[in-house]
Short mmCIF file of C-alpha atoms and ligand atoms in Angstrom, two decimals:
data_model
loop_
_atom_site.label_atom_id
_atom_site.label_comp_id
_atom_site.label_asym_id
_atom_site.label_seq_id
_atom_site.Cartn_x
_atom_site.Cartn_y
_atom_site.Cartn_z
CA GLN K 1 0.00 0.00 0.00
CA SER K 2 2.69 2.44 1.10
CA LYS K 3 5.07 1.35 -1.64
CA GLY K 4 5.48 3.93 -4.36
CA ARG K 5 3.15 6.26 -2.53
CA GLY K 6 4.89 9.38 -3.80
CA ARG K 7 4.04 8.50 -7.34
CA GLY K 8 0.71 7.00 -6.35
CA CYS K 9 -0.53 10.33 -5.01
CA PHE K 10 0.01 11.86 -8.38
CA SER K 11 -1.27 9.09 -10.52
CA PHE K 12 -4.44 8.78 -8.46
CA PHE K 13 -5.74 12.17 -9.63
CA ALA K 14 -3.76 13.19 -12.65
CA PRO K 15 -4.78 10.40 -15.05
CA GLU K 16 -8.44 11.00 -14.26
CA MET K 17 -8.14 14.69 -14.98
CA GLN K 18 -6.14 13.87 -18.06
CA SER K 19 -8.75 11.46 -19.33
CA ARG K 20 -11.48 14.03 -18.72
CA ALA K 21 -9.57 16.59 -20.80
CA ASP K 22 -8.97 13.92 -23.45
CA GLU K 23 -12.65 13.03 -23.48
CA ARG K 24 -13.57 16.68 -23.92
CA ARG K 25 -11.10 17.02 -26.77
CA ARG K 26 -12.47 13.87 -28.40
CA LEU K 27 -16.00 15.19 -28.01
CA GLU K 28 -15.04 18.52 -29.56
CA ILE K 29 -13.34 16.88 -32.55
CA ALA K 30 -16.32 14.58 -33.05
CA LEU K 31 -18.79 17.45 -32.72
CA ARG K 32 -16.84 19.53 -35.24
CA ALA K 33 -17.22 16.67 -37.73
CA ALA K 34 -20.85 15.92 -36.85
CA LEU K 35 -22.38 18.59 -39.07
CA PRO K 36 -20.46 17.84 -42.30
CA ARG K 37 -21.01 14.11 -41.66
CA GLY K 38 -24.75 14.59 -41.38
CA GLU K 39 -24.92 13.24 -37.83
CA LEU K 40 -27.13 16.04 -36.50
CA ALA K 41 -30.89 15.69 -36.66
CA LEU K 42 -33.94 17.56 -35.46
CA HIS K 43 -36.77 15.92 -33.59
CA TYR K 44 -40.11 17.66 -33.34
CA GLN K 45 -42.32 17.88 -30.27
CA PRO K 46 -45.99 18.81 -30.70
CA GLN K 47 -47.41 22.02 -29.26
CA VAL K 48 -51.17 22.01 -28.73
CA ASN K 49 -53.65 24.87 -28.51
CA LEU K 50 -55.48 24.48 -25.20
CA HIS K 51 -58.59 26.28 -26.43
CA SER K 52 -59.24 24.47 -29.71
CA GLN K 53 -57.23 21.36 -28.76
CA ALA K 54 -55.74 21.57 -32.26
CA LEU K 55 -52.10 21.00 -33.08
CA ALA K 56 -50.42 24.42 -33.24
CA GLY K 57 -46.98 23.30 -34.38
CA PHE K 58 -43.78 21.68 -33.19
CA GLU K 59 -40.63 22.65 -31.34
CA ALA K 60 -37.47 21.54 -33.16
CA LEU K 61 -35.08 19.82 -30.74
CA LEU K 62 -31.53 18.97 -31.71
CA ARG K 63 -30.17 15.41 -31.56
CA TRP K 64 -26.69 14.08 -32.33
CA ASN K 65 -26.49 10.63 -33.81
CA ARG K 66 -22.92 9.94 -32.73
CA PRO K 67 -21.67 6.66 -34.20
CA GLY K 68 -21.23 4.10 -31.44
CA ASN K 69 -22.87 6.39 -28.88
CA GLY K 70 -26.49 6.41 -29.94
CA LEU K 71 -28.70 9.49 -29.96
CA ILE K 72 -27.15 12.20 -27.78
CA PRO K 73 -29.44 14.84 -26.20
CA PRO K 74 -28.60 18.54 -26.64
CA THR K 75 -27.84 19.04 -22.95
CA ALA K 76 -24.80 16.75 -23.46
CA PHE K 77 -23.21 18.78 -26.26
CA ILE K 78 -24.75 22.26 -26.60
CA PRO K 79 -22.68 23.70 -23.73
CA LEU K 80 -19.51 22.49 -25.51
CA ALA K 81 -20.82 23.86 -28.82
CA GLU K 82 -21.31 27.22 -27.10
CA GLU K 83 -17.85 27.22 -25.52
CA THR K 84 -16.11 26.33 -28.78
CA GLY K 85 -18.13 28.63 -31.03
CA LEU K 86 -19.48 25.63 -32.97
CA ILE K 87 -22.99 26.75 -31.99
CA GLY K 88 -22.79 29.35 -34.78
CA SER K 89 -22.66 26.86 -37.64
CA ILE K 90 -24.86 24.34 -35.83
CA GLY K 91 -27.44 27.05 -35.08
CA ASP K 92 -27.48 28.15 -38.74
CA TRP K 93 -28.07 24.54 -39.77
CA VAL K 94 -30.92 24.16 -37.27
CA VAL K 95 -32.68 27.23 -38.68
CA ARG K 96 -32.31 26.01 -42.29
CA GLU K 97 -33.33 22.42 -41.49
CA ALA K 98 -36.37 23.41 -39.38
CA THR K 99 -37.71 25.91 -41.94
CA VAL K 100 -37.38 23.38 -44.77
CA GLU K 101 -39.28 20.79 -42.71
CA ALA K 102 -41.99 23.24 -41.63
CA ALA K 103 -42.56 24.27 -45.25
CA ARG K 104 -43.79 20.68 -45.84
CA TRP K 105 -46.49 21.08 -43.17
CA PRO K 106 -49.87 22.61 -43.92
CA ALA K 107 -50.40 26.22 -42.81
CA PRO K 108 -50.84 27.53 -40.19
CA LEU K 109 -48.63 24.97 -38.39
CA CYS K 110 -45.53 26.64 -36.96
CA VAL K 111 -42.05 25.52 -36.06
CA ALA K 112 -40.27 26.79 -32.95
CA VAL K 113 -36.47 26.93 -33.01
CA ASN K 114 -34.19 27.40 -30.00
CA VAL K 115 -31.57 30.10 -30.33
CA ALA K 116 -28.46 30.25 -28.12
CA PRO K 117 -27.31 33.61 -26.72
CA GLN K 118 -24.05 33.31 -28.69
CA GLN K 119 -25.97 33.32 -31.97
CA PHE K 120 -26.68 37.00 -31.46
CA GLN K 121 -23.01 37.84 -31.03
CA ASP K 122 -21.71 37.41 -34.56
CA GLY K 123 -24.70 39.27 -35.98
CA ARG K 124 -25.49 36.60 -38.59
CA LEU K 125 -28.80 35.39 -37.16
CA VAL K 126 -31.09 37.88 -38.88
CA GLY K 127 -29.51 37.20 -42.28
CA THR K 128 -29.56 33.45 -41.71
CA VAL K 129 -33.26 33.50 -40.83
CA ARG K 130 -34.15 35.74 -43.78
CA ALA K 131 -32.27 33.51 -46.24
CA ALA K 132 -33.68 30.30 -44.71
CA LEU K 133 -37.29 31.53 -44.94
CA ALA K 134 -36.78 32.58 -48.56
CA ALA K 135 -35.06 29.32 -49.52
CA ALA K 136 -37.72 27.19 -47.83
CA GLY K 137 -40.62 29.34 -49.03
CA LEU K 138 -41.89 29.60 -45.46
CA PRO K 139 -43.68 32.78 -44.32
CA GLY K 140 -41.97 34.38 -41.32
CA SER K 141 -45.23 34.07 -39.42
CA ARG K 142 -44.79 30.30 -39.28
CA LEU K 143 -41.45 30.52 -37.50
CA GLU K 144 -40.99 31.15 -33.83
CA LEU K 145 -37.60 31.67 -32.17
CA GLU K 146 -37.18 30.65 -28.55
CA VAL K 147 -34.68 32.66 -26.53
CA THR K 148 -33.80 32.37 -22.87
CA GLU K 149 -33.37 35.20 -20.44
CA SER K 150 -29.61 34.73 -20.54
CA ALA K 151 -29.65 35.86 -24.19
CA LEU K 152 -30.93 39.23 -23.03
CA LEU K 153 -28.73 39.38 -19.95
CA GLU K 154 -25.65 38.75 -22.07
CA ASP K 155 -26.63 41.60 -24.38
CA ALA K 156 -23.29 43.36 -24.03
CA GLY K 157 -23.14 45.51 -27.14
CA TRP K 158 -24.27 43.15 -29.88
CA CYS K 159 -27.77 44.56 -29.87
CA THR K 160 -29.83 41.45 -29.23
CA ARG K 161 -32.88 43.67 -28.92
CA ASP K 162 -32.35 45.25 -32.36
CA GLN K 163 -31.90 41.81 -33.89
CA LEU K 164 -35.09 40.55 -32.24
CA GLN K 165 -36.91 43.61 -33.54
CA ALA K 166 -35.61 42.99 -37.09
CA LEU K 167 -36.83 39.38 -36.83
CA LYS K 168 -40.26 40.54 -35.65
CA GLU K 169 -40.45 42.82 -38.67
CA MET K 170 -40.16 39.68 -40.84
CA GLY K 171 -43.22 38.30 -39.07
CA VAL K 172 -41.14 35.89 -36.98
CA ARG K 173 -42.42 35.51 -33.44
CA ILE K 174 -40.20 35.56 -30.39
CA SER K 175 -40.77 33.38 -27.33
CA LEU K 176 -39.17 33.67 -23.92
CA ASP K 177 -38.19 30.07 -23.06
CA ASP K 178 -37.90 28.47 -19.61
CA PHE K 179 -39.61 31.43 -17.96
CA GLY K 180 -39.14 31.58 -14.21
CA THR K 181 -35.73 29.91 -14.10
CA GLY K 182 -33.74 33.11 -14.67
CA TYR K 183 -33.50 35.95 -12.22
CA SER K 184 -34.70 39.08 -13.99
CA SER K 185 -37.89 37.60 -15.37
CA LEU K 186 -40.25 40.50 -14.81
CA SER K 187 -38.01 43.24 -16.17
CA GLN K 188 -37.25 41.16 -19.28
CA LEU K 189 -40.95 40.69 -19.90
CA ARG K 190 -41.62 44.39 -19.59
CA ASN K 191 -38.65 45.47 -21.70
CA PHE K 192 -39.18 43.34 -24.78
CA PRO K 193 -42.42 42.66 -26.65
CA PHE K 194 -42.28 38.87 -26.61
CA ASP K 195 -45.06 37.10 -28.44
CA ARG K 196 -45.01 34.16 -26.07
CA VAL K 197 -43.84 33.12 -22.65
CA LYS K 198 -43.03 29.46 -22.07
CA ILE K 199 -43.51 28.56 -18.43
CA ASP K 200 -40.68 26.30 -17.32
CA ARG K 201 -41.68 22.73 -16.60
CA SER K 202 -40.54 23.03 -12.98
CA PHE K 203 -43.84 24.92 -12.40
CA ALA K 204 -46.07 22.23 -13.93
CA ASP K 205 -47.50 21.45 -10.48
CA ASP K 206 -47.66 25.01 -9.17
CA ALA K 207 -51.12 26.35 -9.97
CA ALA K 208 -50.51 29.73 -8.32
CA VAL K 209 -47.38 30.45 -10.38
CA VAL K 210 -48.97 29.24 -13.59
CA ARG K 211 -52.06 31.40 -12.99
CA ALA K 212 -49.93 34.47 -12.23
CA VAL K 213 -47.76 34.06 -15.34
CA ALA K 214 -50.75 33.34 -17.60
CA LEU K 215 -52.46 36.48 -16.30
CA LEU K 216 -49.32 38.56 -16.65
CA GLY K 217 -48.80 37.24 -20.18
CA ALA K 218 -52.39 37.96 -21.15
CA SER K 219 -52.22 41.50 -19.79
CA LEU K 220 -49.03 42.11 -21.79
CA GLY K 221 -50.59 40.62 -24.93
CA MET K 222 -48.47 37.47 -24.92
CA ARG K 223 -49.49 33.86 -25.41
CA THR K 224 -48.39 31.37 -22.76
CA THR K 225 -47.14 27.83 -23.30
CA ALA K 226 -47.05 25.37 -20.43
CA GLU K 227 -43.91 23.23 -20.76
CA GLY K 228 -43.46 19.71 -19.43
CA VAL K 229 -47.08 18.57 -19.26
CA GLU K 230 -46.87 14.89 -18.33
CA THR K 231 -50.24 14.06 -16.73
CA PRO K 232 -53.90 14.71 -17.54
CA GLU K 233 -54.15 16.57 -14.22
CA GLN K 234 -51.37 18.95 -15.22
CA LEU K 235 -52.98 19.47 -18.62
CA GLU K 236 -56.31 20.36 -17.03
CA ARG K 237 -54.59 22.67 -14.53
CA MET K 238 -52.75 24.54 -17.31
CA ARG K 239 -55.97 24.99 -19.23
CA ALA K 240 -57.88 26.10 -16.12
CA GLU K 241 -55.18 28.61 -15.17
CA GLY K 242 -55.32 30.25 -18.58
CA CYS K 243 -52.33 29.00 -20.58
CA THR K 244 -52.98 29.19 -24.31
CA GLU K 245 -50.75 26.30 -25.45
CA ALA K 246 -49.17 23.22 -23.90
CA GLN K 247 -46.27 20.93 -24.67
CA GLY K 248 -45.08 17.81 -22.89
CA PHE K 249 -44.66 14.06 -22.94
CA LEU K 250 -48.44 13.59 -22.38
CA LEU K 251 -49.16 15.37 -25.67
CA GLY K 252 -46.24 13.90 -27.58
CA LEU K 253 -42.55 13.10 -27.30
CA PRO K 254 -39.99 14.76 -29.55
CA MET K 255 -40.14 12.62 -32.72
CA PRO K 256 -38.34 12.31 -36.04
CA PRO K 257 -39.77 14.32 -38.97
CA GLU K 258 -41.54 11.32 -40.56
CA GLU K 259 -43.47 10.71 -37.35
CA ALA K 260 -44.35 14.38 -37.04
CA ALA K 261 -45.69 14.28 -40.61
CA ALA K 262 -47.78 11.21 -39.74
CA LEU K 263 -49.13 12.96 -36.63
CA ILE K 264 -50.12 15.95 -38.78
CA ARG K 265 -52.03 13.65 -41.14
CA ARG K 266 -53.82 11.98 -38.21
CA SER K 267 -54.75 15.29 -36.60
CA ASP K 268 -56.05 16.47 -39.98
CA ASP K 269 -58.31 13.42 -39.98
CA LEU K 270 -59.57 14.38 -36.52
CA LEU K 271 -60.39 17.92 -37.58
CA HIS K 272 -62.01 16.96 -40.87
CA LYS K 273 -64.53 14.41 -39.68
CA PRO K 274 -64.90 11.16 -41.63
CA GLY K 275 -67.14 11.54 -44.66
CA GLU K 276 -66.48 15.26 -44.92
CA VAL K 277 -65.00 16.39 -48.22
CA GLY K 278 -61.63 18.24 -48.18
P1 C2E Z 301 -36.13 23.52 -24.12
O1 C2E Z 301 -36.04 24.45 -25.26
O2 C2E Z 301 -36.79 24.03 -22.89
O3 C2E Z 301 -36.87 22.23 -24.70
C1 C2E Z 301 -37.72 21.42 -23.95
C2 C2E Z 301 -36.98 20.26 -23.36
O4 C2E Z 301 -37.84 19.60 -22.43
C3 C2E Z 301 -36.63 19.18 -24.39
O5 C2E Z 301 -35.44 18.53 -23.95
C4 C2E Z 301 -37.81 18.24 -24.30
O6 C2E Z 301 -37.51 16.92 -24.73
C5 C2E Z 301 -38.05 18.27 -22.82
N1 C2E Z 301 -39.44 17.94 -22.50
C6 C2E Z 301 -40.54 18.16 -23.24
N2 C2E Z 301 -41.65 17.75 -22.63
C7 C2E Z 301 -41.25 17.24 -21.44
C8 C2E Z 301 -41.95 16.63 -20.36
O7 C2E Z 301 -43.18 16.48 -20.35
N3 C2E Z 301 -41.20 16.23 -19.30
C9 C2E Z 301 -39.84 16.39 -19.26
N4 C2E Z 301 -39.20 15.94 -18.19
N5 C2E Z 301 -39.15 16.94 -20.28
C10 C2E Z 301 -39.85 17.37 -21.36
P2 C2E Z 301 -34.22 18.31 -24.94
O8 C2E Z 301 -34.69 17.95 -26.31
O9 C2E Z 301 -33.28 17.37 -24.25
O10 C2E Z 301 -33.58 19.74 -25.02
C11 C2E Z 301 -33.02 20.34 -23.89
C12 C2E Z 301 -32.65 21.77 -24.16
O11 C2E Z 301 -31.61 21.85 -25.13
C13 C2E Z 301 -33.78 22.61 -24.73
O12 C2E Z 301 -34.67 22.99 -23.71
C14 C2E Z 301 -33.01 23.76 -25.32
O13 C2E Z 301 -32.67 24.69 -24.33
C15 C2E Z 301 -31.75 23.07 -25.81
N6 C2E Z 301 -31.87 22.85 -27.27
C16 C2E Z 301 -32.51 21.87 -27.93
N7 C2E Z 301 -32.37 22.02 -29.26
C17 C2E Z 301 -31.63 23.13 -29.45
C18 C2E Z 301 -31.15 23.84 -30.61
O14 C2E Z 301 -31.41 23.49 -31.76
N8 C2E Z 301 -30.39 24.96 -30.37
C19 C2E Z 301 -30.10 25.40 -29.11
N9 C2E Z 301 -29.35 26.50 -28.98
N10 C2E Z 301 -30.56 24.78 -28.00
C20 C2E Z 301 -31.31 23.65 -28.17
MG1 MG Z 302 -37.24 25.64 -26.21
MG1 MG Z 303 -38.07 25.38 -22.42
MG1 MG Z 304 -35.33 23.99 -21.09
#
């Protein structure tokens, strides 16, 4: 046990730290290659209108099909993409891919795309969105961009607000994602004309918070989406407390584009009753 202890002290920690750094480097190299290799994919999670019960659209959620590692969720690689700047090219791809897919859906179904704070920094986002809408033939009104409060907090001179305003002028709607998890929620809501507030799923069981945010949203002219609805009880609560849309595993998991297309066909059948023409 005591033999070679001097070296043992070192080798007990150092190799582990080394392997963690190696793993990070491997991940970065693999992530850099993921886009050109076509390993990134978008899954689509349904968003439902709580008043009409109709499908309103889908949120595009990034997945990485890393060979030998299965389908990797965004939480496992987006932070690294942000740190390395890869989020710029990945984010551009997400916008192009999601708009092309949404253009295949019947109007007025919308696609919601998550935008990282860093995407505002290089000033390309507005141009990317404009070009993507034109290339896909999708009206701006069928695209929604989801930003988090940190995007606004990190607004240190790259004019996030001006960019959001330019996007709104194209008809694109702007949602405030994960509302309630940041720390300047109310001032952000007052300072920017968001079209939608998405109530973070950690409040799915808190009727008082949901009611307050739905009321606040309504009084500011914003729609409210309840995130993370997993049970019929939560769905009923969100409707009762005044949310306008809901999203969650109860209503549908994030799914590949073919399954989303099939869901759209089925929901069309539900709306147009059997025997009805058109
Ligand atoms: P988000 O934008 O808040 O997306 C919702 C997340 O909650 C998704 O996780 C979704 O699968 C999960 N979710 C939906 N319904 C339920 C539910 O009923 N219960 C629970 N427990 N979870 C639910 P996902 O796909 O792992 O994405 C995590 C986060 O990664 C997203 O949170 C978003 O912040 C980020 N993200 C995803 N795609 C992109 C992207 O294309 N670009 C950027 N910048 N971020 C992305
Ligand atoms: Mg989101
Ligand atoms: Mg969210
Ligand atoms: Mg989230």
